[in-house]
Short mmCIF file of C-alpha atoms and ligand atoms in Angstrom, two decimals:
data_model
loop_
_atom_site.label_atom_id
_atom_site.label_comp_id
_atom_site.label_asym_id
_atom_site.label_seq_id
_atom_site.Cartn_x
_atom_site.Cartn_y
_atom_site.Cartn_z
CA UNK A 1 135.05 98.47 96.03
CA UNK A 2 138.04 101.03 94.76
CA UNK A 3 135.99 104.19 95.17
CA UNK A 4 132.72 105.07 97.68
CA UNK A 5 131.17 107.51 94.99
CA UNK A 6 128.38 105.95 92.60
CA UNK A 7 126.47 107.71 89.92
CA UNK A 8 123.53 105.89 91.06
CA UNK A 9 122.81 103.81 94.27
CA UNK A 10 119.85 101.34 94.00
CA UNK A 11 118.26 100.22 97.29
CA UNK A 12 116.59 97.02 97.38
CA UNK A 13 117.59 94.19 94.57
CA UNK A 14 114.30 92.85 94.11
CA UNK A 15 112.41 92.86 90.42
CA UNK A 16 112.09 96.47 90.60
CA UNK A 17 115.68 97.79 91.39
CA UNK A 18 117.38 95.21 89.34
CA UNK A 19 115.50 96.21 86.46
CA UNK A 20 116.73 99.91 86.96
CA UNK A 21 119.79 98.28 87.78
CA UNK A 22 120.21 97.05 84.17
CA UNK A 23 119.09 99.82 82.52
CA UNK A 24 121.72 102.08 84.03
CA UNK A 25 124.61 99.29 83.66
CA UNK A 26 124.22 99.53 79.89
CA UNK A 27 124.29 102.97 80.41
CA UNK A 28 127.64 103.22 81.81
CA UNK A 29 126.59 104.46 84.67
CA UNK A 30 128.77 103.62 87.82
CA UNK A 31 125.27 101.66 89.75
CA UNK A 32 126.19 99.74 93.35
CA UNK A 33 122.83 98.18 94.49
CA UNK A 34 122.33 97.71 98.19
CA UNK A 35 120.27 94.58 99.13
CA UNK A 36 118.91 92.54 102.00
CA UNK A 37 117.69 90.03 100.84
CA UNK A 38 114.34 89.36 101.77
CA UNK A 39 111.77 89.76 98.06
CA UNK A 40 108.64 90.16 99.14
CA UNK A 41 107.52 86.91 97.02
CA UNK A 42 109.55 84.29 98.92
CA UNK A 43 107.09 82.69 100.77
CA UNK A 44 105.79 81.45 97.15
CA UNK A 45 107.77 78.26 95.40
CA UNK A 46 106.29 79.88 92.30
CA UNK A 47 105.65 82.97 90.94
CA UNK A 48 103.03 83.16 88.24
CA UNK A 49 101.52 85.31 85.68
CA UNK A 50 105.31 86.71 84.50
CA UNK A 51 105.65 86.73 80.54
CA UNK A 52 108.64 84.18 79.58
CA UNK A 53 109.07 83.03 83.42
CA UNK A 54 105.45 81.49 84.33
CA UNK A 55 106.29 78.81 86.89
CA UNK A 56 109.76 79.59 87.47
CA UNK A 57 110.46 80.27 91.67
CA UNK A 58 111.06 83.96 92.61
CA UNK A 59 114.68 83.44 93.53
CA UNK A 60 115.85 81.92 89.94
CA UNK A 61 114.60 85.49 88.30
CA UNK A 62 116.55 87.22 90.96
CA UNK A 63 119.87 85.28 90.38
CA UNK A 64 119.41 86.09 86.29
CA UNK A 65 118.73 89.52 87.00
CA UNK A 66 122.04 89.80 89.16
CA UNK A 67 124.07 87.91 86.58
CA UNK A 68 122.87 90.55 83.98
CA UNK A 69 123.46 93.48 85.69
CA UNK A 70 126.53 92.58 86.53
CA UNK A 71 127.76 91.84 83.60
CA UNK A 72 127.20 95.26 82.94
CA UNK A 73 129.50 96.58 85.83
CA UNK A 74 126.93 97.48 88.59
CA UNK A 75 128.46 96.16 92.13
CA UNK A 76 126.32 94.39 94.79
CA UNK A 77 126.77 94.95 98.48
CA UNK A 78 124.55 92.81 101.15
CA UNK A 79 122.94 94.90 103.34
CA UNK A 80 120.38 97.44 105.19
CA UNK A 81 120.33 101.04 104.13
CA UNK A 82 119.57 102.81 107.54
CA UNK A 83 119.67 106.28 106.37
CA UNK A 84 119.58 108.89 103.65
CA UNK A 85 121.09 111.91 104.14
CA UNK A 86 121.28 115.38 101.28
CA UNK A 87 124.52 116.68 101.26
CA UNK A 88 123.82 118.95 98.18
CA UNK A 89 125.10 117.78 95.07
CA UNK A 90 124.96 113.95 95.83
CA UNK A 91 123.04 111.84 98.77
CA UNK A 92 124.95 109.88 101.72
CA UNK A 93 123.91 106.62 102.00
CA UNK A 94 124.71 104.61 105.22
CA UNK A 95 123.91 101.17 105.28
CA UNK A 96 124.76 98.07 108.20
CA UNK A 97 126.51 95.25 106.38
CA UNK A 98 124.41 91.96 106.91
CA UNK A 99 127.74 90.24 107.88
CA UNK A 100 127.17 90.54 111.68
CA UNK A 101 129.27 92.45 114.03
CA UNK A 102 130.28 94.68 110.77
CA UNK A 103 130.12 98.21 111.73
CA UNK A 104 127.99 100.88 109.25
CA UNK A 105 129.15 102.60 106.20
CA UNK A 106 128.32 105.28 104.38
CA UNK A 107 128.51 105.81 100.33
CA UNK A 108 127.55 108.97 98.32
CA UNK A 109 126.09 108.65 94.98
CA UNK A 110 124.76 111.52 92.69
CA UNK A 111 121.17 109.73 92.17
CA UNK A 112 119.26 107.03 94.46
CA UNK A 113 116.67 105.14 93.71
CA UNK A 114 114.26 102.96 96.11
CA UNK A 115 113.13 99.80 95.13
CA UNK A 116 112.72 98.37 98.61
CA UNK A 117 108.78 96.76 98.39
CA UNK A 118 107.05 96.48 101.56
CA UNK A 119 106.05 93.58 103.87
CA UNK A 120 103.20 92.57 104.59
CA UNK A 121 101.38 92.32 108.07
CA UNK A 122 98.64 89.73 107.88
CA UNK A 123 95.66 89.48 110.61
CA UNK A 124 96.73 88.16 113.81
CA UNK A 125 94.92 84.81 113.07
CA UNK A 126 96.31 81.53 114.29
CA UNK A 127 97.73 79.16 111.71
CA UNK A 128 97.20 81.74 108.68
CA UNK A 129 100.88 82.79 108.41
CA UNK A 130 102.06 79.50 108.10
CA UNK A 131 100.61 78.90 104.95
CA UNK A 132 101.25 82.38 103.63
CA UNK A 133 102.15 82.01 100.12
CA UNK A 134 101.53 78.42 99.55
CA UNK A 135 96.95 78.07 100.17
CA UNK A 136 96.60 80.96 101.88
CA UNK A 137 97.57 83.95 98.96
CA UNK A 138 97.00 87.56 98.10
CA UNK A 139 96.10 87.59 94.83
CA UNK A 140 94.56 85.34 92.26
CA UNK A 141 96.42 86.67 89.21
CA UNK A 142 99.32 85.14 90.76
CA UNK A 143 98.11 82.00 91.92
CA UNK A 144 93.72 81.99 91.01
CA UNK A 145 94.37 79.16 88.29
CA UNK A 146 97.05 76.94 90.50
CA UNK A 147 93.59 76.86 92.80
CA UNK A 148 90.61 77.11 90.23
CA UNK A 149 87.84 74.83 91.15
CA UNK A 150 88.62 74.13 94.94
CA UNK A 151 87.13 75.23 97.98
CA UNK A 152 88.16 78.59 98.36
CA UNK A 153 87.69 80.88 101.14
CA UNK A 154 87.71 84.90 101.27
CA UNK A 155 88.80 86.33 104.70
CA UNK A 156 87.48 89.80 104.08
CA UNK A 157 90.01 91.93 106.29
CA UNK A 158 88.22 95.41 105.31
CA UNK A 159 85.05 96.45 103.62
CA UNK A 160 87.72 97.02 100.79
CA UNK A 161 87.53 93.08 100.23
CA UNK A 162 84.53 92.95 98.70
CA UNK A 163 86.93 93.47 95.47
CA UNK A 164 88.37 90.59 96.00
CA UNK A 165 85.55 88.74 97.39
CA UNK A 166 83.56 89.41 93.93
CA UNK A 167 86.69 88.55 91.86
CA UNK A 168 87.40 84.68 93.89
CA UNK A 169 83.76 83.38 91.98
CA UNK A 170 85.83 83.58 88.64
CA UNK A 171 88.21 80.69 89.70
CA UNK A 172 85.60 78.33 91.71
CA UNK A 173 81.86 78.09 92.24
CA UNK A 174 82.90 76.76 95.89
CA UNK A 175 83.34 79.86 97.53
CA UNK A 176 82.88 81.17 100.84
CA UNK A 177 83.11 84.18 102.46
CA UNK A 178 84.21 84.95 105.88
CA UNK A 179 82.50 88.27 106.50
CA UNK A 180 83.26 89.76 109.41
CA UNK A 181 85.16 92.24 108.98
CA UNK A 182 83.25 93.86 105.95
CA UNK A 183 80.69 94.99 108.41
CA UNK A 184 77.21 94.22 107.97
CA UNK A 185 76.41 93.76 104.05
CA UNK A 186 74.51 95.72 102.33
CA UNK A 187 71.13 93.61 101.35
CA UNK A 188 71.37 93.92 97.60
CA UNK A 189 75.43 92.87 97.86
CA UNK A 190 74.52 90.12 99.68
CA UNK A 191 71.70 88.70 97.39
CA UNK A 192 74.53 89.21 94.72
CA UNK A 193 76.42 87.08 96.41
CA UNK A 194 73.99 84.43 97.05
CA UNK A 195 72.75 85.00 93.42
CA UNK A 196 76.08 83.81 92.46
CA UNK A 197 75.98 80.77 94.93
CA UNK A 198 78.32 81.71 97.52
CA UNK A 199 78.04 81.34 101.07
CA UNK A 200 78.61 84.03 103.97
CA UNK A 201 79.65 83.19 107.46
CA UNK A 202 79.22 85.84 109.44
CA UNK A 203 80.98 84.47 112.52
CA UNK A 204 84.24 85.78 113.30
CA UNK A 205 87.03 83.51 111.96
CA UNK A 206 89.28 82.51 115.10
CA UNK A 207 91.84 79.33 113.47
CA UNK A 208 92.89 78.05 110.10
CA UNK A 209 93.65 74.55 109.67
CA UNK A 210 95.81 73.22 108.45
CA UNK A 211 97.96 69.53 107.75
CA UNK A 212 101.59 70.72 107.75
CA UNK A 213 101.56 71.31 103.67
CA UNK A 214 98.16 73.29 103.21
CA UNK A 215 95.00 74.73 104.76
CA UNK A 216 92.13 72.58 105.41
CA UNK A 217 89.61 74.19 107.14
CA UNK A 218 88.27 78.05 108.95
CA UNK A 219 87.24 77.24 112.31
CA UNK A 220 84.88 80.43 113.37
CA UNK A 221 83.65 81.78 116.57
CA UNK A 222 80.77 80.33 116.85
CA UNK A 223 82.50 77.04 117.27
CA UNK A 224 81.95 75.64 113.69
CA UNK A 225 84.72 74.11 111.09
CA UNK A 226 84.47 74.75 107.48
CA UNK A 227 86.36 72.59 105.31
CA UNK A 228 88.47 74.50 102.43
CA UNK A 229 91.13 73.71 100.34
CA UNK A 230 92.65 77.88 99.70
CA UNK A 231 92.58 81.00 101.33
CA UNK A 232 92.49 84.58 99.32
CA UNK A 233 93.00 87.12 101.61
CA UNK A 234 95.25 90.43 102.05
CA UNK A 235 97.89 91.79 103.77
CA UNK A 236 98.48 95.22 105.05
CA UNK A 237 101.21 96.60 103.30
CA UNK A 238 103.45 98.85 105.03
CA UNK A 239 106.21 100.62 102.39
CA UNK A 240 109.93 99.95 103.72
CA UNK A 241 111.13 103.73 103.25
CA UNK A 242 111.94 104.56 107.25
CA UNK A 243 115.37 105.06 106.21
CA UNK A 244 114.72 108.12 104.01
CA UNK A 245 112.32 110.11 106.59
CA UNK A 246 115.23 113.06 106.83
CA UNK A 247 113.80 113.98 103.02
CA UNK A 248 110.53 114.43 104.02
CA UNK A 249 109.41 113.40 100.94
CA UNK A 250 105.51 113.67 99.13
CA UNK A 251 103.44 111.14 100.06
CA UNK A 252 100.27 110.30 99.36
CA UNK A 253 97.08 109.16 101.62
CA UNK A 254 95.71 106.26 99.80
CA UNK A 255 93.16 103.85 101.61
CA UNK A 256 95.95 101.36 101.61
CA UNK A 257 98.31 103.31 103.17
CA UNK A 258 100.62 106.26 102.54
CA UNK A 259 103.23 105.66 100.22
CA UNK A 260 106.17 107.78 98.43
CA UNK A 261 104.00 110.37 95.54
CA UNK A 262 106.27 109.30 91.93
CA UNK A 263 105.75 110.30 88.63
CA UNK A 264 105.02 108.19 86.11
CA UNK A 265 108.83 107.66 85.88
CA UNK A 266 109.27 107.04 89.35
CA UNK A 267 110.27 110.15 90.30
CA UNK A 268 109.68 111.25 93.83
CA UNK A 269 109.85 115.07 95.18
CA UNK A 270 113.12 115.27 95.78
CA UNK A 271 115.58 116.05 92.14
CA UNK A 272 118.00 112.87 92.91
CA UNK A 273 115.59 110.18 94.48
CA UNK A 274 112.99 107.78 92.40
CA UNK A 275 111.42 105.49 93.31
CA UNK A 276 109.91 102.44 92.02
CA UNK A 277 107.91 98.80 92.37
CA UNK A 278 106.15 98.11 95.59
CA UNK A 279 107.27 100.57 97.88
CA UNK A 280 105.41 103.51 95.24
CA UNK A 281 103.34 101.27 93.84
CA UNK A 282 102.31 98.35 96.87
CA UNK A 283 99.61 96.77 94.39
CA UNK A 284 102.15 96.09 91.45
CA UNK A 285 102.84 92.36 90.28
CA UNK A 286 106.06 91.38 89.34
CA UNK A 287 106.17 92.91 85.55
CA UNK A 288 104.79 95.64 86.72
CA UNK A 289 107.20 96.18 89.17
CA UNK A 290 110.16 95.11 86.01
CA UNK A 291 108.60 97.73 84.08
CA UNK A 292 108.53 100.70 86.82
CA UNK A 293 112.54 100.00 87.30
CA UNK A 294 113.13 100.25 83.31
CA UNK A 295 111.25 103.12 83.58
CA UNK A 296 113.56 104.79 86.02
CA UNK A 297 116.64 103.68 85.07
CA UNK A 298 115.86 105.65 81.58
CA UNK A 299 114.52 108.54 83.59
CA UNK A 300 117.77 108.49 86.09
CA UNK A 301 120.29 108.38 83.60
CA UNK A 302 118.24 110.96 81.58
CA UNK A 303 118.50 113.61 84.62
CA UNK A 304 122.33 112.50 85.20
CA UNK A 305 122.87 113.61 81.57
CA UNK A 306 121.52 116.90 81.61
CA UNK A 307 123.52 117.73 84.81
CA UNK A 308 127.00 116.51 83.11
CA UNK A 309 125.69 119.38 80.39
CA UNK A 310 125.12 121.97 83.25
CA UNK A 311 128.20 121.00 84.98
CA UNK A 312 130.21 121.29 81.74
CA UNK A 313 128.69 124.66 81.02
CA UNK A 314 129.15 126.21 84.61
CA UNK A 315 132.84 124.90 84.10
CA UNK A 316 133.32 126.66 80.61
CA UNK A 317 132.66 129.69 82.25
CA UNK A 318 134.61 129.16 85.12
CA UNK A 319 137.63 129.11 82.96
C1 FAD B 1 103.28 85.48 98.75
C2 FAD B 1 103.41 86.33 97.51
C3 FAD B 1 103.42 85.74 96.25
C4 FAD B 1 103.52 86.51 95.10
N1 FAD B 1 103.45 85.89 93.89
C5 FAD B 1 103.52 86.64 92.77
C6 FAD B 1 103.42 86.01 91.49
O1 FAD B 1 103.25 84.79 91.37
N2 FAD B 1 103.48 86.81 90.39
C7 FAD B 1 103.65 88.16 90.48
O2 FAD B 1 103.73 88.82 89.44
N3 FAD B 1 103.75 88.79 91.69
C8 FAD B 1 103.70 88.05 92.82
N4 FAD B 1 103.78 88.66 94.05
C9 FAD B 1 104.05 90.12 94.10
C10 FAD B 1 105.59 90.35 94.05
O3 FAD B 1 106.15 89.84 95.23
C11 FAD B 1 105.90 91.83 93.93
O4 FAD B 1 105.26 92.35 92.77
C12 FAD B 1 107.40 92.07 93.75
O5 FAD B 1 108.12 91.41 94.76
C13 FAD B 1 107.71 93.57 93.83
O6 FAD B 1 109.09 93.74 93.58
P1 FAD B 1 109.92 94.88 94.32
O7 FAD B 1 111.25 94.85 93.67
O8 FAD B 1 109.16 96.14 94.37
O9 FAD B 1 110.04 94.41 95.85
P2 FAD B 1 110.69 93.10 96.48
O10 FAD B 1 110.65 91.97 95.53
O11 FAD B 1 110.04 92.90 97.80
O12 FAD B 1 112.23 93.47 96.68
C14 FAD B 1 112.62 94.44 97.63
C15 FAD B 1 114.06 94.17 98.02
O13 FAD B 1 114.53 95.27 98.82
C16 FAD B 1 115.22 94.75 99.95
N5 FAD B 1 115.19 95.76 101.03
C17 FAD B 1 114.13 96.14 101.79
N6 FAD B 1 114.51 97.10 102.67
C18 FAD B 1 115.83 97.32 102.45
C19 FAD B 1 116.80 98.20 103.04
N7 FAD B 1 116.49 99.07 104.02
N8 FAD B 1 118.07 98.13 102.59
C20 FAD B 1 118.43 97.27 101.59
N9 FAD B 1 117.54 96.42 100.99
C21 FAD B 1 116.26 96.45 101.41
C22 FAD B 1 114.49 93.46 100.29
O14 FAD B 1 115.31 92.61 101.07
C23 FAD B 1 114.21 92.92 98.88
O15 FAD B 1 115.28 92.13 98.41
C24 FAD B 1 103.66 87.92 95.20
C25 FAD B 1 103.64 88.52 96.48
C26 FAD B 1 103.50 87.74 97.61
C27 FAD B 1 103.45 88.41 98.96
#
């Protein structure tokens, strides 16, 4: 890289960043995104529900968006931004190289913007992880119809599920619902539920099952197995924005966490950081997430362009 000074520094190459990423590339603004690696989506072998890539796997939208974008000029570098730091008219970004035994380095850009998602921590229930992504899933927008018709199950994790225990009767009229954590229903949700022929187990779910490619069963406190073909359940999603605590940026107190308060531009508290896609916005898909990082990139290169007017002016008068 010939100089350490960016107009913009993106962290996180996922949907999100890439997308701002190639928004400020075509506007010929010096962009270096900082990645890791790791989407949030690549447990799945397919991602679903994305206009003019339905079916296609996470990674091959990820290599076109980095092709793109850098045919547009912006610069990749592999690693882990560790810390933020405001030194006045730009930001220093330090990040640890994934190539190991490379010590950190810093780079300074004038704008930053964080696209780094957040991962998700799923209840400590034997055999569910392994099947994260491929039967057990998150969201049936993404992956509902790949399942419609089967034996699914709902493991409620919070009386929040009842969202998505309501919405997993539109794909199959085999449903049941592992209750336990929603707490003791309330009588006229459960003769909804009933009403719509689902069962309720109220046992506490202790295994999944599973043959090496899929789930096959719930096994449940109470000693029973319950043969099922899918799991819907959810995560808790914790934002991946530790590296930017010296900010102390807004934040807001949602039930599903506290996350980074943005405009509807992605535009944080502090005058150079955005911030866009999961880690803002934990519940986006991934054209939602496309769309917050066009968003940005427009709104970044916007604020860069009124400061090259202010900086011009204050220079005018210098002279
Ligand atoms: C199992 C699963 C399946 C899904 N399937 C679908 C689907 O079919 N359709 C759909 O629309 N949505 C799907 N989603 C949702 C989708 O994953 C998200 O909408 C999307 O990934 C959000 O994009 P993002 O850019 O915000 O974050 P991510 O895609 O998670 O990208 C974040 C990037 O930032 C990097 N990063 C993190 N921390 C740092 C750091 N400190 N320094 C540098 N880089 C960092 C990560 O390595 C990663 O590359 C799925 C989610 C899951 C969990």
């Amino acid at each position: 890289m010939e100089q350490t000074h960016a107009d913009v520094i993106i962290v996180g190459g996922g949907t999100a960043g890439l997308s701002a990423a190639q928004t400020l590339g075509r506007s010929l603004r010096r962009t270096i995104v900082i990645d890791s690696g790791s989407p949030r989506n690549r447990f799945a072998a397919h991602m679903h529900n994305v206009l003019g890539h339905d079916g296609a796997t996470p990674e091959s939208l990820l290599e076109r968006g980095r092709a793109e974008a850098a045919a547009y000029g912006v610069e990749f570098v592999e690693g882990s931004v560790v810390r933020v730091r405001d030194a006045g008219d730009r930001l220093a970004i330090e990040f640890a190289p994934l190539t190991e035994g490379s010590a950190s380095e810093t780079l300074t850009a004038r704008a930053l913007v964080i696209a780094t998602g957040v991962r998700d921590d799923l209840p400590a229930i034997p055999g569910l992880s392994d099947y994260w992504g491929s039967s057990v899933l998150h969201c049936p927008y993404c992956h509902g119809w790949e399942v419609r018709g089967s034996r699914i199950a709902v493991l409620a994790t919070s009386p929040a599920s009842l969202h998505q225990v309501k919405l997993a009767r539109q794909w199959s009229d085999d449903v049941t619902v592992f209750s336990a954590e929603l707490g003791p229903l309330d009588p006229t949700v459960e003769r909804s539920l009933l009403a719509r022929g689902m069962r309720i187990v109220s046992a506490p779910v202790t295994e999944i099952l599973g043959d090496g490619t899929g789930v096959t069963g719930v096994r449940t406190a109470d000693g029973l197995s319950h043969e099922i073909d899918a799991i819907l359940t959810a995560s808790t999603m914790v934002p991946l924005d530790g590296f930017i605590a010296d900010l102390d940026l807004t934040r807001t107190e949602a039930p599903h966490g506290s996350f980074l308060t943005v405009d509807g531009f992605g535009r944080t508290s502090h005058q150079r950081v955005w911030a866009v896609g999961n880690v803002a916005a934990p519940m986006a898909t991934v054209p939602m997430a496309m769309g917050s990082g066009a968003a940005a990139g427009g709104s970044v290169n916007f604020a860069l362009v009124e400061e090259d007017f202010t900086v011009a002016l204050s220079k005018e008068h210098d002279d």
